mmCIF file of C-alpha atoms in Angstrom:
data_model
loop_
_atom_site.group_PDB
_atom_site.id
_atom_site.type_symbol
_atom_site.label_atom_id
_atom_site.label_comp_id
_atom_site.label_asym_id
_atom_site.label_seq_id
_atom_site.Cartn_x
_atom_site.Cartn_y
_atom_site.Cartn_z
ATOM 1 C CA ASP A 180 100.833 74.681 101.866
ATOM 2 C CA ALA A 181 101.220 77.687 99.581
ATOM 3 C CA GLY A 182 101.125 81.044 101.230
ATOM 4 C CA VAL A 183 99.733 84.202 99.683
ATOM 5 C CA THR A 184 100.699 84.450 96.035
ATOM 6 C CA GLN A 185 100.592 87.579 93.917
ATOM 7 C CA SER A 186 101.012 88.198 90.216
ATOM 8 C CA PRO A 187 102.664 89.714 88.374
ATOM 9 C CA THR A 188 105.751 90.383 90.495
ATOM 10 C CA HIS A 189 106.834 93.368 88.425
ATOM 11 C CA LEU A 190 105.171 95.420 85.732
ATOM 12 C CA ILE A 191 105.628 98.714 83.933
ATOM 13 C CA LYS A 192 102.763 100.853 82.678
ATOM 14 C CA THR A 193 102.399 104.342 81.253
ATOM 15 C CA ARG A 194 100.248 107.157 82.555
ATOM 16 C CA GLY A 195 96.574 106.781 81.734
ATOM 17 C CA GLN A 196 96.711 103.021 81.353
ATOM 18 C CA GLN A 197 94.865 100.502 83.493
ATOM 19 C CA VAL A 198 96.342 97.658 85.524
ATOM 20 C CA THR A 199 95.009 94.506 87.166
ATOM 21 C CA LEU A 200 96.879 92.788 89.981
ATOM 22 C CA ARG A 201 95.980 89.353 91.268
ATOM 23 C CA CYS A 202 96.128 87.657 94.650
ATOM 24 C CA SER A 203 95.518 84.111 95.828
ATOM 25 C CA PRO A 204 95.062 83.922 99.575
ATOM 26 C CA LYS A 205 96.546 81.322 101.846
ATOM 27 C CA SER A 206 94.570 78.085 101.864
ATOM 28 C CA GLY A 207 91.609 78.333 104.218
ATOM 29 C CA HIS A 208 91.574 82.139 104.287
ATOM 30 C CA ASP A 209 88.479 83.983 103.094
ATOM 31 C CA THR A 210 89.449 87.599 103.764
ATOM 32 C CA VAL A 211 91.761 89.575 101.513
ATOM 33 C CA SER A 212 93.147 93.072 102.060
ATOM 34 C CA TRP A 213 95.142 95.203 99.660
ATOM 35 C CA TYR A 214 97.856 97.715 100.558
ATOM 36 C CA GLN A 215 99.929 100.236 98.661
ATOM 37 C CA GLN A 216 103.508 100.781 99.795
ATOM 38 C CA ALA A 217 105.457 103.693 98.385
ATOM 39 C CA LEU A 218 109.233 103.608 98.634
ATOM 40 C CA GLY A 219 110.411 104.235 102.193
ATOM 41 C CA GLN A 220 106.921 104.275 103.683
ATOM 42 C CA GLY A 221 104.713 101.832 105.520
ATOM 43 C CA PRO A 222 101.909 99.993 103.726
ATOM 44 C CA GLN A 223 98.721 102.018 103.253
ATOM 45 C CA PHE A 224 95.363 100.225 103.474
ATOM 46 C CA ILE A 225 93.370 100.309 100.236
ATOM 47 C CA PHE A 226 90.424 97.995 100.931
ATOM 48 C CA GLN A 227 89.371 94.640 102.318
ATOM 49 C CA TYR A 228 87.195 91.964 100.737
ATOM 50 C CA TYR A 229 85.127 89.398 102.588
ATOM 51 C CA GLU A 230 82.356 87.217 101.173
ATOM 52 C CA GLU A 231 82.949 88.808 97.748
ATOM 53 C CA GLU A 232 82.101 92.270 99.052
ATOM 54 C CA GLU A 233 84.241 95.299 99.827
ATOM 55 C CA ARG A 234 84.101 95.395 103.604
ATOM 56 C CA GLN A 235 86.265 98.402 104.380
ATOM 57 C CA ARG A 236 88.042 101.038 102.331
ATOM 58 C CA GLY A 237 90.941 103.339 103.003
ATOM 59 C CA ASN A 238 91.491 106.836 101.670
ATOM 60 C CA PHE A 239 91.931 105.940 98.001
ATOM 61 C CA PRO A 240 90.062 107.351 94.992
ATOM 62 C CA ASP A 241 87.504 105.423 92.966
ATOM 63 C CA ARG A 242 90.197 104.699 90.374
ATOM 64 C CA PHE A 243 91.136 101.893 92.732
ATOM 65 C CA SER A 244 88.633 99.063 92.607
ATOM 66 C CA GLY A 245 88.652 95.404 93.417
ATOM 67 C CA HIS A 246 86.892 92.127 93.227
ATOM 68 C CA GLN A 247 86.815 88.897 95.161
ATOM 69 C CA PHE A 248 85.888 85.622 93.516
ATOM 70 C CA PRO A 249 84.012 82.642 94.993
ATOM 71 C CA ASN A 250 87.341 80.853 95.522
ATOM 72 C CA TYR A 251 88.432 83.865 97.663
ATOM 73 C CA SER A 252 91.071 85.045 95.220
ATOM 74 C CA SER A 253 91.048 88.742 94.532
ATOM 75 C CA GLU A 254 91.960 91.376 91.972
ATOM 76 C CA LEU A 255 92.984 94.981 92.376
ATOM 77 C CA ASN A 256 92.272 97.265 89.438
ATOM 78 C CA VAL A 257 93.689 100.742 89.014
ATOM 79 C CA ASN A 258 92.386 102.951 86.189
ATOM 80 C CA ALA A 259 93.869 106.098 84.672
ATOM 81 C CA LEU A 260 97.292 105.449 86.165
ATOM 82 C CA LEU A 261 99.260 108.366 87.571
ATOM 83 C CA LEU A 262 102.980 108.590 88.204
ATOM 84 C CA GLY A 263 102.180 108.588 91.920
ATOM 85 C CA ASP A 264 100.632 105.136 91.654
ATOM 86 C CA SER A 265 104.122 103.673 91.331
ATOM 87 C CA ALA A 266 104.482 101.473 94.405
ATOM 88 C CA LEU A 267 104.611 97.968 95.797
ATOM 89 C CA TYR A 268 101.087 96.560 96.034
ATOM 90 C CA LEU A 269 100.668 94.020 98.792
ATOM 91 C CA CYS A 270 97.922 91.516 99.372
ATOM 92 C CA ALA A 271 97.242 90.084 102.816
ATOM 93 C CA SER A 272 94.896 87.286 103.811
ATOM 94 C CA SER A 273 93.411 86.110 107.091
ATOM 95 C CA PRO A 274 91.025 83.327 108.132
ATOM 96 C CA ASP A 275 88.086 85.673 108.624
ATOM 97 C CA SER A 276 87.260 89.310 109.023
ATOM 98 C CA LEU A 277 87.095 89.013 112.794
ATOM 99 C CA ASN A 278 90.508 87.457 113.104
ATOM 100 C CA THR A 279 92.711 89.026 115.737
ATOM 101 C CA GLY A 280 95.700 86.939 114.820
ATOM 102 C CA GLU A 281 98.197 87.274 112.088
ATOM 103 C CA LEU A 282 97.817 88.612 108.599
ATOM 104 C CA PHE A 283 99.694 86.724 105.915
ATOM 105 C CA PHE A 284 101.247 88.929 103.252
ATOM 106 C CA GLY A 285 102.373 88.110 99.760
ATOM 107 C CA GLU A 286 105.637 89.410 98.367
ATOM 108 C CA GLY A 287 103.844 92.069 96.394
ATOM 109 C CA SER A 288 103.528 93.361 92.863
ATOM 110 C CA ARG A 289 105.943 96.171 91.995
ATOM 111 C CA LEU A 290 104.195 98.654 89.687
ATOM 112 C CA THR A 291 106.164 101.322 87.865
ATOM 113 C CA VAL A 292 104.227 104.035 86.035
ATOM 114 C CA LEU A 293 106.188 105.990 83.424
ATOM 115 C CA ASP B 460 96.693 108.411 110.449
ATOM 116 C CA ALA B 461 98.853 105.918 112.287
ATOM 117 C CA LYS B 462 97.874 105.555 115.926
ATOM 118 C CA THR B 463 101.330 104.469 117.002
ATOM 119 C CA THR B 464 104.695 106.226 117.166
ATOM 120 C CA GLN B 465 108.060 104.520 116.839
ATOM 121 C CA PRO B 466 111.658 105.706 116.464
ATOM 122 C CA ASN B 467 112.672 105.980 112.825
ATOM 123 C CA SER B 468 115.756 103.813 113.228
ATOM 124 C CA MET B 469 117.741 101.780 115.726
ATOM 125 C CA GLU B 470 121.018 99.884 115.725
ATOM 126 C CA SER B 471 122.021 96.742 117.535
ATOM 127 C CA ASN B 472 125.091 94.574 117.718
ATOM 128 C CA GLU B 473 124.736 91.001 116.609
ATOM 129 C CA GLU B 474 123.848 88.526 119.362
ATOM 130 C CA GLU B 475 122.751 91.279 121.745
ATOM 131 C CA PRO B 476 119.154 91.909 122.880
ATOM 132 C CA VAL B 477 117.127 94.585 121.126
ATOM 133 C CA HIS B 478 114.260 96.540 122.640
ATOM 134 C CA LEU B 479 112.028 98.235 120.073
ATOM 135 C CA PRO B 480 109.625 100.741 121.669
ATOM 136 C CA CYS B 481 106.166 101.780 120.518
ATOM 137 C CA ASN B 482 103.857 104.431 121.922
ATOM 138 C CA HIS B 483 100.093 104.160 121.489
ATOM 139 C CA SER B 484 98.686 106.664 123.941
ATOM 140 C CA THR B 485 95.191 106.679 122.391
ATOM 141 C CA ILE B 486 94.751 102.907 122.438
ATOM 142 C CA SER B 487 91.211 101.724 123.108
ATOM 143 C CA GLY B 488 90.143 98.780 125.197
ATOM 144 C CA THR B 489 89.445 96.628 122.136
ATOM 145 C CA ASP B 490 92.734 97.335 120.343
ATOM 146 C CA TYR B 491 95.184 94.482 120.014
ATOM 147 C CA ILE B 492 98.868 95.409 119.686
ATOM 148 C CA HIS B 493 100.508 93.708 116.717
ATOM 149 C CA TRP B 494 104.081 93.699 115.499
ATOM 150 C CA TYR B 495 105.127 92.925 111.965
ATOM 151 C CA ARG B 496 108.487 93.145 110.280
ATOM 152 C CA GLN B 497 109.434 93.601 106.669
ATOM 153 C CA LEU B 498 112.690 92.246 105.324
ATOM 154 C CA PRO B 499 114.121 93.883 102.204
ATOM 155 C CA SER B 500 112.169 93.031 99.039
ATOM 156 C CA GLN B 501 109.555 91.037 100.945
ATOM 157 C CA GLY B 502 106.051 91.555 102.256
ATOM 158 C CA PRO B 503 105.551 92.148 105.987
ATOM 159 C CA GLU B 504 105.559 89.102 108.215
ATOM 160 C CA TYR B 505 103.816 88.642 111.514
ATOM 161 C CA VAL B 506 105.981 88.695 114.634
ATOM 162 C CA ILE B 507 103.728 88.733 117.676
ATOM 163 C CA HIS B 508 100.580 90.251 119.130
ATOM 164 C CA GLY B 509 98.941 90.801 122.506
ATOM 165 C CA LEU B 510 96.128 92.532 124.323
ATOM 166 C CA THR B 511 97.081 93.093 127.945
ATOM 167 C CA SER B 512 99.561 90.486 129.121
ATOM 168 C CA ASN B 513 103.141 90.029 128.049
ATOM 169 C CA VAL B 514 103.533 87.469 125.283
ATOM 170 C CA ASN B 515 106.350 85.213 124.161
ATOM 171 C CA ASN B 516 106.843 83.168 121.027
ATOM 172 C CA ARG B 517 109.749 81.643 119.178
ATOM 173 C CA MET B 518 110.559 84.902 117.427
ATOM 174 C CA ALA B 519 110.269 87.519 120.144
ATOM 175 C CA SER B 520 108.662 88.756 123.327
ATOM 176 C CA LEU B 521 106.122 91.527 123.676
ATOM 177 C CA ALA B 522 106.068 93.588 126.857
ATOM 178 C CA ILE B 523 102.913 95.671 127.316
ATOM 179 C CA ALA B 524 102.794 98.529 129.806
ATOM 180 C CA GLU B 525 100.209 98.262 132.549
ATOM 181 C CA ASP B 526 98.266 101.256 131.163
ATOM 182 C CA ARG B 527 98.663 99.800 127.636
ATOM 183 C CA LYS B 528 99.859 103.155 126.297
ATOM 184 C CA SER B 529 103.183 101.705 125.242
ATOM 185 C CA SER B 530 104.753 98.394 124.383
ATOM 186 C CA THR B 531 108.188 96.982 123.629
ATOM 187 C CA LEU B 532 109.170 94.287 121.188
ATOM 188 C CA ILE B 533 112.136 92.334 122.509
ATOM 189 C CA LEU B 534 114.459 90.342 120.285
ATOM 190 C CA HIS B 535 116.532 88.313 122.706
ATOM 191 C CA ARG B 536 119.559 87.794 120.475
ATOM 192 C CA ALA B 537 119.715 89.878 117.329
ATOM 193 C CA THR B 538 120.977 88.165 114.198
ATOM 194 C CA LEU B 539 121.806 89.657 110.823
ATOM 195 C CA ARG B 540 118.528 88.215 109.549
ATOM 196 C CA ASP B 541 116.653 90.437 112.006
ATOM 197 C CA ALA B 542 117.654 93.569 110.073
ATOM 198 C CA ALA B 543 114.280 94.826 108.870
ATOM 199 C CA VAL B 544 111.633 97.494 109.302
ATOM 200 C CA TYR B 545 109.505 96.740 112.354
ATOM 201 C CA TYR B 546 105.925 97.958 112.465
ATOM 202 C CA CYS B 547 103.838 98.352 115.591
ATOM 203 C CA ILE B 548 100.129 98.499 114.703
ATOM 204 C CA LEU B 549 96.794 98.416 116.456
ATOM 205 C CA ARG B 550 93.933 96.197 115.333
ATOM 206 C CA ASP B 551 90.459 97.019 116.528
ATOM 207 C CA GLN B 552 88.222 94.017 116.999
ATOM 208 C CA GLN B 553 84.878 94.693 118.567
ATOM 209 C CA GLY B 554 83.563 91.208 118.064
ATOM 210 C CA VAL B 555 80.636 91.935 115.750
ATOM 211 C CA LYS B 556 80.365 90.814 112.138
ATOM 212 C CA THR B 557 80.390 94.301 110.700
ATOM 213 C CA SER B 558 83.366 95.364 112.751
ATOM 214 C CA TYR B 559 86.113 96.588 110.540
ATOM 215 C CA ASP B 560 89.746 95.647 110.584
ATOM 216 C CA LYS B 561 91.404 98.592 108.872
ATOM 217 C CA VAL B 562 95.014 97.942 109.720
ATOM 218 C CA ILE B 563 97.023 101.163 109.744
ATOM 219 C CA PHE B 564 100.785 100.983 109.332
ATOM 220 C CA GLY B 565 103.087 103.810 110.310
ATOM 221 C CA PRO B 566 106.605 104.257 108.905
ATOM 222 C CA GLY B 567 108.011 101.751 111.413
ATOM 223 C CA THR B 568 111.502 101.402 112.897
ATOM 224 C CA SER B 569 114.355 100.424 110.628
ATOM 225 C CA LEU B 570 116.595 98.082 112.607
ATOM 226 C CA SER B 571 120.217 97.684 111.595
ATOM 227 C CA VAL B 572 122.247 94.800 113.036
ATOM 228 C CA ILE B 573 125.986 95.273 113.203
ATOM 229 C CA PRO B 574 128.137 92.152 112.866
#
């Protein structure tokens, strides 16, 4: 049973460009959350998707947007990249939005903005 | 915005017990206490969670204070593989469909295990 998979694992972009990161949740999970983790810090909540809708959002600008597909996979899009967007982007899935149990995290996509 | 406070770092000798503390003085009645850990170059992984009673699983034990304002993650025998950043987080579940689950991570405790 595959866990949460993310792609790409590493990528390099330049300021002003746009990036799309992808996440496939664990089998049977319909809720996907995205986090940004800067070096040396804890993950910061970006947003959560459930039933193809953005359910909750953290304190991130509109440059950060997402999408969830009918198969529950998800994309994170970041426009007009800034140097400060360099981070590890983590995807986490859970069985449903009311789950009080564990979140399953992928290994992340490491984004470097030059 | 983290609602928990943890020491920045701790050290333990291999094969000795480790007690990782967490303070959450503003915890609400519907907050579950979760612990995750993050090994180098990996995403966080679930360790344990609880609401009011102490909990045990194959990885660790969770001791929750009677007033729920603090908790302790207990690793019974630290191994080198336990060297990681440990996060104590609160998850609010009010049991209605529109209830949010905005998980907030703090900086966590970096645990070093000495051989």
